[in-house]
Amino acid sequence: MKPINVLVVSSKYPPEYAGSGIRARTTYKRLAEKFPIAFEVLTSSVTYNKSAIYDIDGVRVTRIARKPFPLATDEKRGAITFTNKLKLGCDYLSEAVLTWKYLASNSKRFDLIHIFGKNWVTAATVTFAKAFKKPFIVELCNEVDTPHHYEPFFLRAILGGRFPGKTPIVCISDMLKNMCESYGYKDSIWCRPNPVDESRFFVDEKNKAAFRKKYTHFGPDDILLVYVAKFRPSKNQILLLDVLRELPEKFKLVLAGPVVDSGPLFERDKNCLGKIKEKIRKYGLESRVELKSEFIENVDKYLKMSDIYLFPTTTEALGTPMLEAMACGLPVVANRIKGVTDSWIEDGKNGYISSLNAGEFAEKIQRALAITPGILSKKRQEILSQCSARVLDEHYFSLLKELAG
């Protein structure tokens, strides 16, 4: 069978850390191993502001990043002024022209385009695909208010503001599905969680103590709480230090994940990590908290060495590590996010939902310890039936075949 050639367009892509980029990479690595699929990647960046061409896993990646006025995309920056709107317009035009130039030269090599996330490069790709009737998939990876990508008024007037025909829209949570339906997209939505790779994420009690010894200084008798996430304010790691103070001494905490080392978000995220370190010292928690501010390649081993996974994030479109933790047999204690955490966590079966109150969160952690392995296993199988990579990859391939004609 002739391979299906896919252009994967992702708002970010490794080595830059972002959930959407990691999912794009892992999804297409698996698909290319299982099915006759070939792919290349077009991406942009927040951390970097320099275009480049490089290889990852033997896959060619083209990065378009050339913003004349790179601005932080922090949600706390406040109202955008008229001057900033002009600067953002220049940023869009600069990267859009380069994107259209790339697509004009290369799009004929690809049967379809798969778009992950949102930024100027993905927006320009949507416009190009609409203008030249190139089939594409839109995958919503983050909490957003609209399924549509930015397009200047004159382009919307010419091409229309909506996606053409039955362009597939992949929604990773009920929250995103409901939002898309409110825009009139019903028949073209595929609502599914991010795939969980069962070959990596599974119950592994045999190696639990060994992983714990290798990656932490905590012992087998400690009750180990883990949270793996990028260090940024919305991930809310700092709450867990207050939670830990509410728990007995035997409870220990690992906070692990990358922090950006350059770009417009550097100061924000550096300050976030600094406040966490300061609070650890203030509370005298040095012996109970292990902090790893680096990219965690072997997330599965961090989960397998743990007793409970914590998920205090304030906003999330899905939270794939929550599902991966469940696949490893862990109960999860999470912040209540409607249409996200409450879609997957059933109190007393695979964890507990909590408010972001330290006392309540600590109480739910202690209650989660009482959930028996049998109950966890039953719920684990139920969830894997919906999010297993084995099941979802088959559906992906069928969708790609259909779009490729």
Coordinates of C-alpha atoms in Angstrom, one line a residue:
M1 CA 0.0 0.0 0.0
K2 CA 1.3 3.5 -0.9
P3 CA 2.2 5.4 2.3
I4 CA 0.0 8.2 3.4
N5 CA 2.1 11.4 3.6
V6 CA 1.1 13.7 6.4
L7 CA 2.4 17.2 7.2
V8 CA 2.1 17.5 11.0
V9 CA 1.8 21.2 11.9
S10 CA 2.2 21.8 15.6
S11 CA 2.3 25.0 17.6
K12 CA 5.3 23.7 19.4
Y13 CA 7.5 20.6 19.0
P14 CA 10.5 19.1 20.8
P15 CA 13.0 20.0 21.9
E16 CA 10.7 22.7 23.2
Y17 CA 8.5 21.3 25.9
A18 CA 4.7 21.5 25.3
G19 CA 1.9 18.9 25.7
S20 CA 0.7 19.4 22.2
G21 CA 4.1 19.0 20.6
I22 CA 4.8 15.9 22.7
R23 CA 1.5 14.3 21.7
A24 CA 2.0 15.1 18.1
R25 CA 5.4 13.5 18.2
T26 CA 4.4 10.3 20.1
T27 CA 1.2 9.8 18.2
Y28 CA 2.9 9.9 14.8
K29 CA 5.9 7.9 15.9
R30 CA 3.4 5.1 16.8
L31 CA 1.3 5.5 13.7
A32 CA 4.4 5.3 11.4
E33 CA 5.5 2.1 13.2
K34 CA 2.1 0.5 12.8
F35 CA 0.8 1.7 9.5
P36 CA 2.0 2.8 6.1
I37 CA 2.3 6.5 7.1
A38 CA 5.2 8.9 6.5
F39 CA 5.3 12.4 8.0
E40 CA 7.3 15.6 8.3
V41 CA 6.7 18.4 10.8
L42 CA 6.2 22.2 10.5
T43 CA 6.2 24.0 13.8
S44 CA 6.7 27.4 15.5
S45 CA 7.9 28.3 19.0
V46 CA 7.5 30.5 22.1
T47 CA 10.9 29.8 23.6
Y48 CA 12.9 30.3 20.4
N49 CA 12.6 33.2 18.0
K50 CA 14.8 31.8 15.2
S51 CA 13.8 29.6 12.3
A52 CA 15.6 26.3 11.9
I53 CA 15.5 22.9 10.1
Y54 CA 16.5 19.9 12.2
D55 CA 15.9 16.2 12.7
I56 CA 14.3 14.3 15.6
D57 CA 13.9 10.5 15.5
G58 CA 14.9 10.7 11.8
V59 CA 12.0 13.0 11.1
R60 CA 12.6 16.4 9.4
V61 CA 11.3 19.4 11.4
T62 CA 11.0 22.9 10.0
R63 CA 10.6 25.6 12.6
I64 CA 9.2 29.0 11.6
A65 CA 9.8 31.5 14.4
R66 CA 10.5 35.1 13.5
K67 CA 8.5 37.5 15.5
P68 CA 9.6 41.1 15.3
F69 CA 7.9 41.8 18.6
P70 CA 7.8 38.6 20.6
L71 CA 5.3 39.0 23.4
A72 CA 4.6 36.8 26.5
T73 CA 1.4 34.9 26.1
D74 CA 0.9 34.9 29.9
E75 CA -2.8 35.1 30.6
K76 CA -2.0 37.7 33.4
R77 CA -0.5 40.3 31.2
G78 CA -3.9 42.2 31.2
A79 CA -5.7 44.0 28.4
I80 CA -3.9 44.2 25.1
T81 CA -3.3 47.8 24.1
F82 CA -3.7 49.2 20.6
T83 CA 0.1 49.3 20.3
N84 CA 0.4 45.6 21.2
K85 CA -2.3 44.7 18.7
L86 CA -0.2 46.3 16.0
K87 CA 2.9 44.4 17.2
L88 CA 0.9 41.1 17.3
G89 CA -0.3 41.9 13.7
C90 CA 3.4 42.3 12.6
D91 CA 4.3 39.0 14.4
Y92 CA 1.4 37.2 12.6
L93 CA 2.3 38.6 9.2
S94 CA 6.0 37.8 9.6
E95 CA 5.4 34.2 10.4
A96 CA 2.4 33.8 8.1
V97 CA 4.3 34.8 5.0
L98 CA 7.1 32.3 5.8
T99 CA 4.5 29.6 6.4
W100 CA 2.7 30.3 3.1
K101 CA 6.0 30.2 1.3
Y102 CA 6.9 26.9 2.9
L103 CA 3.4 25.4 2.1
A104 CA 3.5 26.7 -1.5
S105 CA 6.7 24.9 -2.1
N106 CA 6.0 21.6 -0.2
S107 CA 2.2 21.0 0.2
K108 CA 2.0 18.9 -3.0
R109 CA 4.2 16.3 -1.3
F110 CA 1.6 15.7 1.4
D111 CA -1.8 14.0 1.1
L112 CA -3.2 15.9 4.1
I113 CA -2.3 18.2 7.0
H114 CA -2.8 17.5 10.7
I115 CA -2.8 20.6 12.9
F116 CA -2.1 20.5 16.6
G117 CA -2.6 23.5 18.8
K118 CA -2.8 27.2 17.9
N119 CA -0.4 30.0 17.0
W120 CA 0.5 32.1 14.0
V121 CA 1.9 29.2 12.0
T122 CA -1.1 26.9 12.5
A123 CA -3.4 29.9 11.7
A124 CA -1.6 30.6 8.4
T125 CA -1.7 26.8 7.6
V126 CA -5.5 26.8 8.1
T127 CA -5.9 29.7 5.7
F128 CA -3.6 28.1 3.1
A129 CA -5.5 24.7 3.4
K130 CA -8.9 26.5 2.9
A131 CA -7.6 28.5 0.0
F132 CA -6.1 25.6 -1.9
K133 CA -8.7 22.9 -0.7
K134 CA -6.1 20.8 1.0
P135 CA -7.7 18.3 3.4
F136 CA -6.8 18.9 7.1
I137 CA -7.5 17.8 10.6
V138 CA -7.8 20.3 13.5
E139 CA -6.7 18.9 16.9
L140 CA -7.6 21.0 19.9
C141 CA -5.0 20.4 22.6
N142 CA -5.6 23.2 25.1
E143 CA -8.5 25.0 26.7
V144 CA -9.7 27.5 24.1
D145 CA -12.8 29.6 23.5
T146 CA -13.2 28.9 19.8
P147 CA -12.2 26.1 17.5
H148 CA -11.2 28.7 14.8
H149 CA -7.7 30.0 14.2
Y150 CA -6.9 33.6 13.8
E151 CA -7.5 35.0 10.3
P152 CA -7.5 38.7 9.3
F153 CA -10.9 40.1 8.4
F154 CA -10.2 40.3 4.7
L155 CA -9.3 36.7 4.5
R156 CA -12.4 35.6 6.5
A157 CA -14.5 37.7 4.1
I158 CA -13.0 35.8 1.1
L159 CA -12.7 32.3 2.5
G160 CA -15.4 32.3 5.2
G161 CA -14.7 32.1 8.9
R162 CA -15.6 28.4 9.3
F163 CA -13.8 25.2 8.5
P164 CA -14.9 23.7 5.1
G165 CA -17.3 20.8 4.8
K166 CA -16.7 18.1 7.4
T167 CA -13.2 19.0 8.4
P168 CA -12.5 16.6 11.3
I169 CA -12.1 18.4 14.7
V170 CA -10.4 16.3 17.3
C171 CA -11.5 17.3 20.9
I172 CA -9.6 15.8 23.8
S173 CA -12.3 16.5 26.4
D174 CA -16.0 16.9 26.8
M175 CA -15.3 20.6 27.6
L176 CA -13.8 21.2 24.2
K177 CA -16.5 19.1 22.5
N178 CA -19.3 21.2 24.0
M179 CA -17.5 24.4 22.9
C180 CA -17.2 23.1 19.3
E181 CA -20.9 22.1 19.3
S182 CA -21.8 25.6 20.4
Y183 CA -20.2 26.8 17.1
G184 CA -22.4 24.5 15.1
Y185 CA -19.8 21.7 14.6
K186 CA -21.6 18.5 15.5
D187 CA -21.1 15.8 12.8
S188 CA -17.3 16.4 12.3
I189 CA -16.2 16.1 16.0
W190 CA -14.2 13.2 17.2
C191 CA -14.1 13.5 21.0
R192 CA -11.5 11.2 22.5
P193 CA -8.7 11.4 25.2
N194 CA -5.1 11.6 24.2
P195 CA -3.9 8.0 23.6
V196 CA -2.2 6.2 26.5
D197 CA 0.5 3.8 25.4
E198 CA 0.0 0.6 27.4
S199 CA 3.4 -0.7 26.4
R200 CA 4.9 2.0 28.7
F201 CA 2.1 2.8 31.2
F202 CA 1.1 -0.3 33.2
V203 CA 1.1 -1.6 36.8
D204 CA 4.7 -2.6 37.8
E205 CA 4.8 -3.3 41.5
K206 CA 7.9 -5.5 41.0
N207 CA 10.1 -2.5 40.1
K208 CA 8.5 0.1 42.4
A209 CA 11.1 0.0 45.1
A210 CA 14.0 0.0 42.5
F211 CA 12.6 3.0 40.6
R212 CA 12.1 4.9 43.9
K213 CA 15.7 4.2 45.0
K214 CA 17.1 5.3 41.6
Y215 CA 15.1 8.5 41.2
T216 CA 14.6 9.7 44.8
H217 CA 16.1 9.6 48.2
F218 CA 12.8 8.3 49.7
G219 CA 12.4 4.8 51.1
P220 CA 10.0 2.0 50.5
D221 CA 8.0 2.8 53.7
D222 CA 7.3 6.4 52.7
I223 CA 4.0 7.3 51.0
L224 CA 5.1 8.9 47.8
L225 CA 3.1 11.6 46.1
V226 CA 4.1 12.7 42.6
Y227 CA 3.2 15.5 40.2
V228 CA 4.9 15.8 36.8
A229 CA 4.2 19.0 35.0
K230 CA 6.0 22.0 33.5
F231 CA 6.8 24.6 36.2
R232 CA 4.4 27.5 35.4
P233 CA 1.8 29.3 37.6
S234 CA -1.3 27.5 36.1
K235 CA 0.2 24.0 37.0
N236 CA -0.1 25.1 40.7
Q237 CA 2.7 23.1 42.2
I238 CA 3.0 25.5 45.0
L239 CA -0.4 24.5 46.5
L240 CA 1.0 21.0 47.2
L241 CA 3.5 22.4 49.7
D242 CA 0.5 23.6 51.8
V243 CA -1.1 20.2 51.3
L244 CA 2.0 18.4 52.5
R245 CA 2.0 20.3 55.7
E246 CA -1.4 18.9 56.4
L247 CA -0.2 15.3 56.1
P248 CA 1.9 13.1 58.5
E249 CA 5.7 13.0 58.2
K250 CA 5.6 9.7 56.2
F251 CA 4.1 11.5 53.2
K252 CA 6.7 12.6 50.7
L253 CA 6.4 14.7 47.5
V254 CA 8.2 14.7 44.2
L255 CA 7.6 17.7 41.9
A256 CA 9.2 17.1 38.5
G257 CA 9.1 18.8 35.1
P258 CA 10.9 21.3 32.9
V259 CA 11.1 25.1 33.2
V260 CA 11.8 27.3 30.3
D261 CA 15.3 28.7 30.1
S262 CA 14.8 31.4 27.5
G263 CA 12.1 33.4 25.7
P264 CA 9.3 35.7 26.8
L265 CA 8.0 33.3 29.5
F266 CA 11.4 32.8 31.1
E267 CA 10.9 35.4 33.9
R268 CA 7.4 34.3 34.7
D269 CA 8.3 30.6 35.1
K270 CA 11.7 31.3 36.8
N271 CA 9.8 33.3 39.4
C272 CA 7.2 30.5 39.8
L273 CA 10.0 28.0 40.5
G274 CA 11.7 30.4 42.8
K275 CA 8.6 30.8 44.9
I276 CA 8.3 27.1 45.2
K277 CA 11.9 26.8 46.5
E278 CA 11.4 29.6 48.9
K279 CA 8.3 28.0 50.3
I280 CA 10.0 24.7 50.8
R281 CA 12.7 26.4 52.8
K282 CA 10.2 28.5 54.8
Y283 CA 8.2 25.4 55.8
G284 CA 11.3 23.3 56.5
L285 CA 10.2 20.7 53.9
E286 CA 13.6 20.0 52.4
S287 CA 13.6 16.4 53.7
R288 CA 10.1 15.7 52.4
V289 CA 10.2 17.3 49.0
E290 CA 12.3 16.4 46.0
L291 CA 12.4 19.0 43.2
K292 CA 13.5 18.1 39.7
S293 CA 13.3 21.1 37.3
E294 CA 14.2 19.2 34.1
F295 CA 12.5 17.4 31.3
I296 CA 11.3 14.0 32.5
E297 CA 11.8 11.5 29.7
N298 CA 10.8 8.5 31.7
V299 CA 7.6 9.7 33.2
D300 CA 6.3 6.1 33.3
K301 CA 8.9 5.2 35.9
Y302 CA 8.1 8.2 38.0
L303 CA 4.5 7.0 38.1
K304 CA 5.4 3.4 38.8
M305 CA 7.4 4.3 41.9
S306 CA 4.5 6.4 43.3
D307 CA 1.6 5.7 45.6
I308 CA -0.7 8.6 44.6
Y309 CA -0.7 11.0 41.6
L310 CA -1.6 14.6 42.3
F311 CA -3.2 17.0 39.8
P312 CA -3.8 20.5 41.3
T313 CA -3.7 22.4 37.9
T314 CA -6.1 25.3 37.7
T315 CA -6.9 24.9 34.0
E316 CA -6.5 22.0 31.6
A317 CA -8.0 20.7 28.4
L318 CA -7.4 17.1 29.5
G319 CA -4.3 16.3 31.5
T320 CA -2.9 13.2 29.9
P321 CA -0.5 12.4 32.9
M322 CA -3.7 11.9 34.9
L323 CA -4.8 9.1 32.6
E324 CA -1.2 7.7 32.4
A325 CA -1.2 7.5 36.2
M326 CA -4.4 5.6 36.2
A327 CA -3.0 3.2 33.6
C328 CA -0.1 2.5 36.1
G329 CA -2.7 1.6 38.8
L330 CA -2.4 4.9 40.8
P331 CA -5.3 6.7 42.4
V332 CA -5.4 10.4 41.4
V333 CA -6.4 13.4 43.6
A334 CA -7.2 16.3 41.3
N335 CA -8.7 19.8 41.2
R336 CA -12.3 19.8 40.0
I337 CA -12.3 21.0 36.4
K338 CA -15.7 20.5 34.8
G339 CA -15.7 18.4 31.7
V340 CA -12.1 17.3 32.4
T341 CA -11.1 15.8 35.7
D342 CA -14.7 15.0 36.7
S343 CA -15.1 13.0 33.4
W344 CA -12.4 10.5 34.4
I345 CA -12.2 10.4 38.2
E346 CA -14.9 8.7 40.2
D347 CA -14.7 9.3 43.9
G348 CA -13.7 6.2 45.8
K349 CA -13.0 4.2 42.6
N350 CA -9.8 5.7 41.1
G351 CA -9.2 8.7 43.2
Y352 CA -11.0 11.8 44.4
I353 CA -12.0 15.3 43.2
S354 CA -11.2 18.2 45.5
S355 CA -11.3 21.9 45.6
L356 CA -8.0 23.8 45.8
N357 CA -8.2 24.0 49.6
A358 CA -5.1 22.5 51.2
G359 CA -7.0 20.8 54.0
E360 CA -9.6 19.2 51.7
F361 CA -6.9 18.1 49.3
A362 CA -4.9 16.4 52.1
E363 CA -8.0 14.7 53.3
K364 CA -8.8 13.3 49.9
I365 CA -5.2 12.0 49.6
Q366 CA -5.6 10.0 52.8
R367 CA -8.9 8.6 51.6
A368 CA -7.4 7.7 48.2
L369 CA -4.9 5.4 50.0
A370 CA -7.8 3.3 51.2
I371 CA -9.0 2.4 47.7
T372 CA -8.2 -1.3 47.2
P373 CA -6.1 -2.6 44.2
G374 CA -9.1 -4.6 43.0
I375 CA -11.3 -1.5 42.7
L376 CA -8.4 0.5 41.1
S377 CA -7.8 -2.3 38.6
K378 CA -11.5 -2.5 37.5
K379 CA -11.7 1.2 36.9
R380 CA -8.3 1.1 35.1
Q381 CA -9.6 -1.4 32.6
E382 CA -12.7 0.7 32.0
I383 CA -10.7 3.8 31.3
L384 CA -8.2 2.0 29.1
S385 CA -11.0 0.8 26.9
Q386 CA -11.5 4.4 26.0
C387 CA -8.0 5.8 25.9
S388 CA -5.7 2.9 24.9
A389 CA -3.4 3.8 22.1
R390 CA -4.1 0.4 20.5
V391 CA -7.8 1.3 20.1
L392 CA -7.3 5.0 19.2
D393 CA -4.6 4.4 16.6
E394 CA -6.8 2.2 14.5
H395 CA -9.4 5.0 14.4
Y396 CA -6.7 7.6 13.5
F397 CA -5.5 5.4 10.6
S398 CA -9.1 5.1 9.3
L399 CA -9.5 8.8 9.5
L400 CA -6.3 9.5 7.6
K401 CA -7.1 7.0 4.9
E402 CA -10.5 8.6 4.4
L403 CA -9.0 12.1 4.1
A404 CA -6.2 10.9 1.8
G405 CA -8.8 9.5 -0.6

